Coordinates of C-alpha atoms in Angstrom, one line a residue:
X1 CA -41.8 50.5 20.6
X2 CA -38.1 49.7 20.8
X3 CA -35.8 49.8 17.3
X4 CA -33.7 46.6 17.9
X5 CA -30.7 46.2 15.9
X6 CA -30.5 42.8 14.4
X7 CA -27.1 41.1 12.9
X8 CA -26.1 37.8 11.5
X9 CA -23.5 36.3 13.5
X10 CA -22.5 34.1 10.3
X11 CA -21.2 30.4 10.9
X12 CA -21.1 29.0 7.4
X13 CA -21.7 25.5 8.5
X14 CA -23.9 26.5 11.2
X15 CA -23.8 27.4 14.3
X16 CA -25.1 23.8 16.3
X17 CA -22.7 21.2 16.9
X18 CA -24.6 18.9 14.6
X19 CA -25.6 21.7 12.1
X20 CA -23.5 20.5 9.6
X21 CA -25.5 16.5 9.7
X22 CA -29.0 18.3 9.4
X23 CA -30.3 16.7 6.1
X24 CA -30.0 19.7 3.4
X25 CA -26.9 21.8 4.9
X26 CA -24.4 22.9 3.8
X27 CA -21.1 21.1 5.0
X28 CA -18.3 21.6 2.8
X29 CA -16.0 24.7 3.5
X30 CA -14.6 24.2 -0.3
X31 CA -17.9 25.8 -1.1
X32 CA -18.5 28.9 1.3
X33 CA -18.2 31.1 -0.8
X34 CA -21.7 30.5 -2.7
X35 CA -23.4 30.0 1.0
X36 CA -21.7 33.5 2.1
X37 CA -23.3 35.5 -0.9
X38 CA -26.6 33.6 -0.4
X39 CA -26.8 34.4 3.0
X40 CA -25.6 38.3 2.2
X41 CA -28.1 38.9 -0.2
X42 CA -31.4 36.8 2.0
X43 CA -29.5 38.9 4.9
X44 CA -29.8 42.1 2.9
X45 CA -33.6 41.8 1.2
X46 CA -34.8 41.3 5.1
X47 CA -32.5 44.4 5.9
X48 CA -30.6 43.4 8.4
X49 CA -28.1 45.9 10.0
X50 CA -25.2 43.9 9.6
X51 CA -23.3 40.7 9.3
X52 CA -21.0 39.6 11.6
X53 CA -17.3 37.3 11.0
X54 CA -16.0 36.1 14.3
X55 CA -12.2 34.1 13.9
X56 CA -10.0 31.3 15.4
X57 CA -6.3 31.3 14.5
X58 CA -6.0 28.1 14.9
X59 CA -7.5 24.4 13.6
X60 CA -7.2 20.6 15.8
X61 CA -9.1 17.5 15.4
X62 CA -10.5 18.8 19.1
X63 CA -12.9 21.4 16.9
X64 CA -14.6 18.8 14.7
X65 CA -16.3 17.6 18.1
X66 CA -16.8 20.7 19.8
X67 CA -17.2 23.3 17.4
X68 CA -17.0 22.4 13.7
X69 CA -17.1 25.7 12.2
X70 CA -14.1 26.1 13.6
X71 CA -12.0 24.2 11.9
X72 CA -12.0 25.4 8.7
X73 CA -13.2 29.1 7.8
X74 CA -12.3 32.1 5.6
X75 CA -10.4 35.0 7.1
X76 CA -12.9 37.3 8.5
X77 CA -11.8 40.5 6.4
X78 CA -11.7 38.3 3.1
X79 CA -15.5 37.8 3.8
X80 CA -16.8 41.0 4.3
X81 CA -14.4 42.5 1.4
X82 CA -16.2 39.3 -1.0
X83 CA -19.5 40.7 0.3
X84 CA -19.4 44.6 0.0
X85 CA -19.0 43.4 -3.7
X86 CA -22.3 41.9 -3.7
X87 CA -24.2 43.7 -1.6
X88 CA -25.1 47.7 -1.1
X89 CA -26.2 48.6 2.3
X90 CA -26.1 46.2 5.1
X91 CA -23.3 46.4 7.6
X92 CA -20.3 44.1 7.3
X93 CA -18.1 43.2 10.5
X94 CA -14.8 41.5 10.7
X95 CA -12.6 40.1 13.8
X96 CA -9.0 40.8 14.3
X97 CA -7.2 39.9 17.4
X98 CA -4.9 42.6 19.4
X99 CA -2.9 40.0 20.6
X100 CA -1.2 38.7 17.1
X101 CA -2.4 41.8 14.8
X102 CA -0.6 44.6 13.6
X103 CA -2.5 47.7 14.3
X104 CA -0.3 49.4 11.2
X105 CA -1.8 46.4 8.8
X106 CA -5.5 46.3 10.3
X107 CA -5.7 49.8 10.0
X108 CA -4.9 50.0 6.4
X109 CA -7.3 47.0 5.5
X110 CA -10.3 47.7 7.8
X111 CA -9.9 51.6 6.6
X112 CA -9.3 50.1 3.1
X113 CA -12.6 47.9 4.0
X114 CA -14.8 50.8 4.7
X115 CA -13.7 53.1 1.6
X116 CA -14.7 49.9 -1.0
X117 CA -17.7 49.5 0.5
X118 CA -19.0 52.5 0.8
X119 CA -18.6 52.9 4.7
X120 CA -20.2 49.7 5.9
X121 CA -17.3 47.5 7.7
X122 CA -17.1 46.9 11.2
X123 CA -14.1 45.6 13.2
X124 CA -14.6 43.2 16.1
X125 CA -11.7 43.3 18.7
X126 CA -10.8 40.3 20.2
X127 CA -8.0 39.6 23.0
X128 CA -8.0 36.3 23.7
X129 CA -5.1 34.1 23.7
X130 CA -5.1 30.2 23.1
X131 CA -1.6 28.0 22.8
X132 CA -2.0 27.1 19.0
X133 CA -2.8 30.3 17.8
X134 CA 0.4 31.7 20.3
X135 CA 2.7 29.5 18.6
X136 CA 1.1 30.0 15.2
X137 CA 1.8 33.5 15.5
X138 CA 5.5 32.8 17.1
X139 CA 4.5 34.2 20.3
X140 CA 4.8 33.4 24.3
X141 CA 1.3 31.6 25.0
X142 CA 1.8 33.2 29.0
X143 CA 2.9 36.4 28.4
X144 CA 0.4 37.2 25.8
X145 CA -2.5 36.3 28.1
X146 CA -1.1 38.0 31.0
X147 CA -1.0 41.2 28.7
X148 CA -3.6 41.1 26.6
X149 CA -6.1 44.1 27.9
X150 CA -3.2 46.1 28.3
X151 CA -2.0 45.8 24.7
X152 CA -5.6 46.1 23.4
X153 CA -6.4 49.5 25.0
X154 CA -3.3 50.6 23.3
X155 CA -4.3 48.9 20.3
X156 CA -7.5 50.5 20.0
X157 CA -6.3 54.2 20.5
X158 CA -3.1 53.8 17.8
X159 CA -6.1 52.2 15.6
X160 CA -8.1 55.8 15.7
X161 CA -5.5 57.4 15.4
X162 CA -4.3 55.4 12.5
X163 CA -8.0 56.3 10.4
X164 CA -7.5 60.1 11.7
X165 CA -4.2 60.5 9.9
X166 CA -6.0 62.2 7.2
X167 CA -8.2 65.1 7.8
X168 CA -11.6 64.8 5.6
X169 CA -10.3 67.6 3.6
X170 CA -6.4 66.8 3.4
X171 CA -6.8 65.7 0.2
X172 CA -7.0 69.5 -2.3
X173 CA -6.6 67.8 -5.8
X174 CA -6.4 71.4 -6.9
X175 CA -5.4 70.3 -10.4
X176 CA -4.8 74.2 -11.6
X177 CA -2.7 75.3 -8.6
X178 CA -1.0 71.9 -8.8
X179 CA -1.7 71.0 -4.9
X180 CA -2.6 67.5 -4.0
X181 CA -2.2 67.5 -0.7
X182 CA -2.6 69.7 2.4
X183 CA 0.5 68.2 4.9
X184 CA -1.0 70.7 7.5
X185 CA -4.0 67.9 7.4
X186 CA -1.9 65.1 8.1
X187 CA -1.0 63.5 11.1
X188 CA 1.4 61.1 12.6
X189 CA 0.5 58.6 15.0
X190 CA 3.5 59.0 16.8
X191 CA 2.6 56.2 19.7
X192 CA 5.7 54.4 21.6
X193 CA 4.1 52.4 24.3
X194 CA 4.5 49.7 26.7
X195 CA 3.3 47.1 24.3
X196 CA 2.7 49.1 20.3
X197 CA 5.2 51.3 18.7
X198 CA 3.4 52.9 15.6
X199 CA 4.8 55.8 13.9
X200 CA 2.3 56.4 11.0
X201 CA 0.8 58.2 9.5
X202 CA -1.4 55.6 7.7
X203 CA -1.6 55.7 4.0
X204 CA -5.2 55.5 3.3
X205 CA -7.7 58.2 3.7
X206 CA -10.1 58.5 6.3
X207 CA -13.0 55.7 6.0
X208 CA -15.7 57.1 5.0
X209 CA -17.1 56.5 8.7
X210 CA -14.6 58.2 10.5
X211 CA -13.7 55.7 12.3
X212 CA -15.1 52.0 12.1
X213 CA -17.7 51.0 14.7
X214 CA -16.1 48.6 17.4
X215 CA -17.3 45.8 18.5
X216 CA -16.1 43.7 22.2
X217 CA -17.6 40.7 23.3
X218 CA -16.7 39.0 26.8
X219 CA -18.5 39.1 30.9
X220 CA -14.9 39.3 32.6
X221 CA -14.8 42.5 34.5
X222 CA -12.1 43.6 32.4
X223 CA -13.6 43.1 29.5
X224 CA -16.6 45.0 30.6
X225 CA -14.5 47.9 31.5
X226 CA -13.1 47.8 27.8
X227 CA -16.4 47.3 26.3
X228 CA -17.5 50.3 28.1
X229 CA -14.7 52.2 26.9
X230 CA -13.6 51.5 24.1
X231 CA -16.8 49.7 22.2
X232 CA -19.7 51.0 20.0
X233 CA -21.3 47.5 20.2
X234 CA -20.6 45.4 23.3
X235 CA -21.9 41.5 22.5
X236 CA -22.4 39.7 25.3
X237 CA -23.7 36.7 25.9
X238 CA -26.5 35.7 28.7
X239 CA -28.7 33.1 30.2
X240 CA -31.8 35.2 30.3
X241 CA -33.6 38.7 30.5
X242 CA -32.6 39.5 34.0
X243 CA -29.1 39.0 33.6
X244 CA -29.2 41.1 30.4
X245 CA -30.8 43.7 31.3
X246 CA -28.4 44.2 34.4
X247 CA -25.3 43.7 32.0
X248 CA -26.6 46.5 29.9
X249 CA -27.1 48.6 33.0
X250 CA -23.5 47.9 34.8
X251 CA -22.0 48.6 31.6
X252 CA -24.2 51.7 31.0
X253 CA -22.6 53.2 34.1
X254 CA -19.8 51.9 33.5
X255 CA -18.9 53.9 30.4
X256 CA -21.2 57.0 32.0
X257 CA -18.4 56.9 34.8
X258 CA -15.7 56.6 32.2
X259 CA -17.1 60.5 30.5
X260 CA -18.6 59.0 27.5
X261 CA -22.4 59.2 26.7
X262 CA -23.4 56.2 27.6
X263 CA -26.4 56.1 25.0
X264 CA -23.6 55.7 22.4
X265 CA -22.9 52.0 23.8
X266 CA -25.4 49.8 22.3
X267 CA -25.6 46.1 23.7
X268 CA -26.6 43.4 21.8
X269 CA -27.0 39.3 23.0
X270 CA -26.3 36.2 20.6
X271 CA -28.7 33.8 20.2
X272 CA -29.9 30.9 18.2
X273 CA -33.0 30.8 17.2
X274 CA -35.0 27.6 15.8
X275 CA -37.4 28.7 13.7
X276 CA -40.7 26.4 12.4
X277 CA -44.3 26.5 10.8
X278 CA -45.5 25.3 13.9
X279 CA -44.0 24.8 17.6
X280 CA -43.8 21.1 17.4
X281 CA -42.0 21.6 13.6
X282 CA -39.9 23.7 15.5
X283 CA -39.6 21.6 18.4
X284 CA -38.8 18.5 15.9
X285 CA -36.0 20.3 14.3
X286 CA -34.6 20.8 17.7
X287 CA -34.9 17.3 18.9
X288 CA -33.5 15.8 15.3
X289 CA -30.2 18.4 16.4
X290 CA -29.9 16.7 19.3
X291 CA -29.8 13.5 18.2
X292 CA -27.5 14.1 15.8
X293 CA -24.9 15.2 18.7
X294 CA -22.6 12.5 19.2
X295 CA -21.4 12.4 23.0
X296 CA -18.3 10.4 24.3
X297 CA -20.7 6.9 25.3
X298 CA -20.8 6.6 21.0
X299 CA -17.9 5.2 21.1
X300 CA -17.8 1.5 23.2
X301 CA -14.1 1.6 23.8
X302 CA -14.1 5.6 24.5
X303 CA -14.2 8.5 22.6
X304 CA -11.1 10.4 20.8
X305 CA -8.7 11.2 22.7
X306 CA -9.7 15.5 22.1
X307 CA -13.4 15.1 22.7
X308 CA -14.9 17.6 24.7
X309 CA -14.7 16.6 28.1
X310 CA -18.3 17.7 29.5
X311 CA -20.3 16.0 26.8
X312 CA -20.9 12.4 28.7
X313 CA -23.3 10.9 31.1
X314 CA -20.5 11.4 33.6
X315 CA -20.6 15.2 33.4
X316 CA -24.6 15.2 33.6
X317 CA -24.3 12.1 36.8
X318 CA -22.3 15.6 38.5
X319 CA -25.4 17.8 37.4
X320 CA -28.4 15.7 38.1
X321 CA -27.2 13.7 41.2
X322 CA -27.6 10.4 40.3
X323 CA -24.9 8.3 38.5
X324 CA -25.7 7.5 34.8
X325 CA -22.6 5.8 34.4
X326 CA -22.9 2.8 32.1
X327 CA -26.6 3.3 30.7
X328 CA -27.3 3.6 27.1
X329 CA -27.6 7.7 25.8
X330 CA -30.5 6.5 24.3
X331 CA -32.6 5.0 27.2
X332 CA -35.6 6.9 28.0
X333 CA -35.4 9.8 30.5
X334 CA -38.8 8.1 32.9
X335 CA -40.6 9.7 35.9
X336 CA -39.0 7.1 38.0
X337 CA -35.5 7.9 37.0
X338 CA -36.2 11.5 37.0
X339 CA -38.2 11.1 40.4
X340 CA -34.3 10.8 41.5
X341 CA -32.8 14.1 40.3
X342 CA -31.3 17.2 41.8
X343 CA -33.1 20.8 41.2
X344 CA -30.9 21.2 38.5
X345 CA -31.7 17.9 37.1
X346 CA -35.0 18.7 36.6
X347 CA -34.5 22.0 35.4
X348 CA -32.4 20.4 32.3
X349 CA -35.4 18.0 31.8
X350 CA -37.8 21.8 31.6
X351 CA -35.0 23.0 29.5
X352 CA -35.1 19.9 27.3
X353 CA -39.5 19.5 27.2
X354 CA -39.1 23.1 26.1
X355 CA -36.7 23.4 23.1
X356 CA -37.9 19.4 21.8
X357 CA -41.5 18.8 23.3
X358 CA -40.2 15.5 24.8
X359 CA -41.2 15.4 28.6
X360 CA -40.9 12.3 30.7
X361 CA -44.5 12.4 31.2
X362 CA -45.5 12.1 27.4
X363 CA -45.8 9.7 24.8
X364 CA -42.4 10.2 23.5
X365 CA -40.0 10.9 26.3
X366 CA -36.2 12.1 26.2
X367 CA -33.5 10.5 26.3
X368 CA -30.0 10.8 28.2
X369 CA -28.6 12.1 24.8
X370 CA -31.1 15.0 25.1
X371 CA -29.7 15.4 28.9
X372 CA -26.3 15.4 28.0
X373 CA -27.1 17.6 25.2
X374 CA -28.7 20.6 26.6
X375 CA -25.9 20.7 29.0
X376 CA -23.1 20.9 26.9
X377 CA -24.2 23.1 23.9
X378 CA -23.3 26.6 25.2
X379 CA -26.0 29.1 23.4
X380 CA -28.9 31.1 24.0
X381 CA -31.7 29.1 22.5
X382 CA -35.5 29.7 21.4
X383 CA -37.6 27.5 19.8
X384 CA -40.9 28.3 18.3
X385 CA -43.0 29.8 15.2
X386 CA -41.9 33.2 13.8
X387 CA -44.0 35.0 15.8
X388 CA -43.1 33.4 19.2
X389 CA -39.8 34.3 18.6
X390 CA -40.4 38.1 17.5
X391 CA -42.3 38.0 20.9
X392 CA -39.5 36.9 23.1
X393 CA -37.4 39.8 21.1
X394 CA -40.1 42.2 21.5
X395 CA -39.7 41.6 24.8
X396 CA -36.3 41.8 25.7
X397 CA -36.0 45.3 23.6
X398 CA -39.0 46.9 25.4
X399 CA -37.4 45.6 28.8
X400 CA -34.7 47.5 28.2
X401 CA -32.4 44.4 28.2
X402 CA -30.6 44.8 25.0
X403 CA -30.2 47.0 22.5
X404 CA -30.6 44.4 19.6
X405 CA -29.6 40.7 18.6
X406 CA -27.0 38.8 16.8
X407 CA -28.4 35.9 15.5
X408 CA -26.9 32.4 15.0
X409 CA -28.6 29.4 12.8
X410 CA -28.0 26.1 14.0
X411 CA -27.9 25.1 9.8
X412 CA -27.1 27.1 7.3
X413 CA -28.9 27.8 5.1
X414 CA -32.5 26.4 5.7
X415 CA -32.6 27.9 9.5
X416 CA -31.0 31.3 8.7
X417 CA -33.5 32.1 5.9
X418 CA -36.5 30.8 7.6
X419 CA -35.7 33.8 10.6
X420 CA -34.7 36.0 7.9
X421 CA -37.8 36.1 6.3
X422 CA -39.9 34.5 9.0
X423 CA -39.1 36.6 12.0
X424 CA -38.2 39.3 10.9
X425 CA -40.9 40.5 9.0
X426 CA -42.8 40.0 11.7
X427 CA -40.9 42.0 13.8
X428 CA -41.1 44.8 10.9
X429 CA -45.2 44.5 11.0
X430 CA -44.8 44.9 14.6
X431 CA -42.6 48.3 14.5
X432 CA -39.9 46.9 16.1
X433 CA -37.8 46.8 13.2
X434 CA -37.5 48.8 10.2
X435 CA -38.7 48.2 6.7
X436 CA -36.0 49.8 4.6
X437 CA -32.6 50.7 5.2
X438 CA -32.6 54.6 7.4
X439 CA -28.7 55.4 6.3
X440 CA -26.2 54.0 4.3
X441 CA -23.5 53.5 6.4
X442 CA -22.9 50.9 9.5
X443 CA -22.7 53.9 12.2
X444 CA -25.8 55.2 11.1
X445 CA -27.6 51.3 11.0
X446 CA -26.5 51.2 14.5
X447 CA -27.5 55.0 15.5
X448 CA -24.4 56.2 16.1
X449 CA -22.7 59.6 14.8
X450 CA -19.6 60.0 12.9
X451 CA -16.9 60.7 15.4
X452 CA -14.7 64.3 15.2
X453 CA -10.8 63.8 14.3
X454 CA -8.9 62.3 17.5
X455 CA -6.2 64.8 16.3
X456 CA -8.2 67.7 16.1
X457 CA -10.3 67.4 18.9
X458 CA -7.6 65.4 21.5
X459 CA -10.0 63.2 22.8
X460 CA -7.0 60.5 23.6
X461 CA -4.5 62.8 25.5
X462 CA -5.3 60.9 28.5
X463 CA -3.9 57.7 27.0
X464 CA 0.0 57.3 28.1
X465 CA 2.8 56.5 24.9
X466 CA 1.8 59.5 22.5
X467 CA 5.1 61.6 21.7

């Protein structure tokens, strides 16, 4: 029986487009910070391994459509500093992007992070670069992207390097011989290269985990290679079991073929799942989502001028092979109209029968809403009771297609507590997932050892910039 690792991937507002309109959810970002300790505390009773921040550096009217969490959220390393004051073991992971952050400042609060809570934070490295957040941060939208691998593999070692300024045992506090300090035991980073110039050394000890455990998400070759790496966590996102399991394979050998032990890699997928008593409760939760997704034929005159361009009968016309232009998004999906589709027409209408039990063939059929629905909300979606879902996770571990799961709830907080105690204590009566806590740190949640000193031990000499 496979261990799977099992975070939160926390959306305060929820994670589906329509979340937030779900009668009972929580919708106003003036109040996260009640829905953030509820969800630590549900999160940490079902002993989850961790809970996870991702960020966007930037806020537009464009977000409210396709993404509302987006456009208003706490800083990611404000949550998890909140939390590790209200909870005690689970695992607490913030993002920081290499493209805007300052490896000296990120090292000192992430390192800062993991000392208050008692070696539980996690840092998430992003490099992605988006106009707003370029010119938020006063920098070159263009040349930022074009660099933005290069500057985070640089990143990455001056941030070890940064935590292993200390040795464990630099600090003496021999109070009788007067000695506070061994300077023998501390190091400087002394990095100058193409993109970071860090001196150091930092001025916090070393975290209590040696160094943080890293997290990468992204499918782009590059960002495989970094995952592979650079990463203790690689989240990737995929369309099913096949394509997992050969993501966790290429980028098995790929960090085998970079000299690292490529057990120490774990891979985890995100996904959503919606979670019900029964299938058809969870299949009318799904369906009641969907039609709460507003799509650009709401508005008679056109939508706003930022609303996503692929949620329309236009975009579904190109996907189905018949025009829907002008019909109503709620006019019945029929056999007759269906009759009419391309292969991947009628795989959307399987898709939709699936997550909302409407099927062109029943009593209640879908609608073009449903249609335009499914293919525009971009997430890895089950739908079933508790125990169907454990299945499908079972599954996927014992495949050998992931290492684990970061979950997303499309409404916060009736949808994240109903997996939290719903599936997951079905996966713990199962074996697949354990019943208490086995360590007390993040590294040892995600079975992973506490790395040696990069001073000591040199294991970044091959990296170019060190004086």
């Amino acid at each position: 029986m496979t261990r799977l690792i099992i975070g939160a991937m926390v959306r305060a507002i929820g994670a589906y487009p329509s979340g937030w309109r779900y009668p009972g959810a929580h919708r106003d970002p003036r109040a996260d910070a009640a829905v953030l300790r509820r969800a630590a505390q549900v999160a940490e009773s079902a002993r989850l391994d961790f809970l996870f921040f991702g960020d966007w550096l930037a806020t537009g009217h464009d977000l409210e459509f396709q993404d509302p969490y987006l456009v208003a959220r706490v800083d990611p390393l404000s949550a998890i500093t909140y939390l590790a004051g209200v909870t005690e073991r689970i695992g607490l992971i913030a993002t920081a992007n290499t493209s805007y952050a300052d490896p000296y400042t990120l090292a000192r609060s992430t390192a800062s992070a993991d000392l208050l809570s008692g070696g539980r934070a996690g840092l998430n490295l992003v490099t992605g670069s988006e106009p707003r957040a370029a010119a938020n941060h006063g920098r070159d939208f263009h040349a930022a992207n074009d660099a933005r691998y290069d500057r985070a593999v640089e990143f990455e070692h001056v941030l070890r390097r940064l935590w292993d300024s200390f040795e464990d045992d630099a600090i003496v506090s021999d109070a009788a011989a007067g000695v506070f300090l061994d300077p023998s035991r501390l190091h400087a980073t002394a990095f100058d290269g193409t993109h970071l110039s860090v001196a150091g050394p930092l001025n916090v000890v070393r975290p209590v985990q040696g160094h943080l455990p890293i997290v990468h998400a992204g499918t782009s070759p590059r960002s495989k290679l970094f995952a592979a790496q650079s990463a203790d966590l690689a989240l990737v996102a995929v369309s099913g079991l096949e394509q997992a399991a050969a993501i966790r394979a290429e980028l098995r050998a790929l960090a085998f073929e970079s000299g690292r032990d490529d057990r120490t890699l774990k891979v985890v997928a995100p996904v959503l799942p919606i979670v019900g008593e029964t299938r058809e409760h969870a299949q009318s939760i799904a369906d009641e989502l969907s039609e709460l997704v507003q799509i650009a034929e709401d508005w008679p005159d056109g939508p706003p001028e930022a609303f996503p361009a692929g949620r329309s009968l236009a975009h579904v016309s190109a996907l189905v092979g018949r025009d829907l232009a002008g019909l109503s998004p709620d006019r019945a999906v029929t056999p007759q109209l269906v009759s009419g589709f391309s292969a991947s027409g009628q795989e959307l209408v399987e898709i939709v029968a699936e997550r909302t039990g409407r099927s062109p063939w029943g009593e209640r059929p879908p609608t073009l809403r449903h249609l335009v629905v499914a293919a525009s909300v971009n997430a890895s979606i089950i739908v079933g009771t508790a125990a169907e879902i454990a299945t499908e996770f079972e599954a996927w571990g014992d495949a050998g297609a992931v290492d684990g799961f970061n979950v997303l709830s499309a409404v916060q907080p009736a949808q994240f507590e109903a997996f939290a105690r719903g599936v997951v204590p079905e996966l713990q009566r199962r074996g697949a997932f354990p019943t208490e806590y086995e360590g007390t740190t993040l590294r040892e949640h995600l079975g992973l050892e506490r790395p040696g000193n990069v001073h000591v031990d040199r294991q970044d000499a091959s990296v170019g910039g060190f004086r």
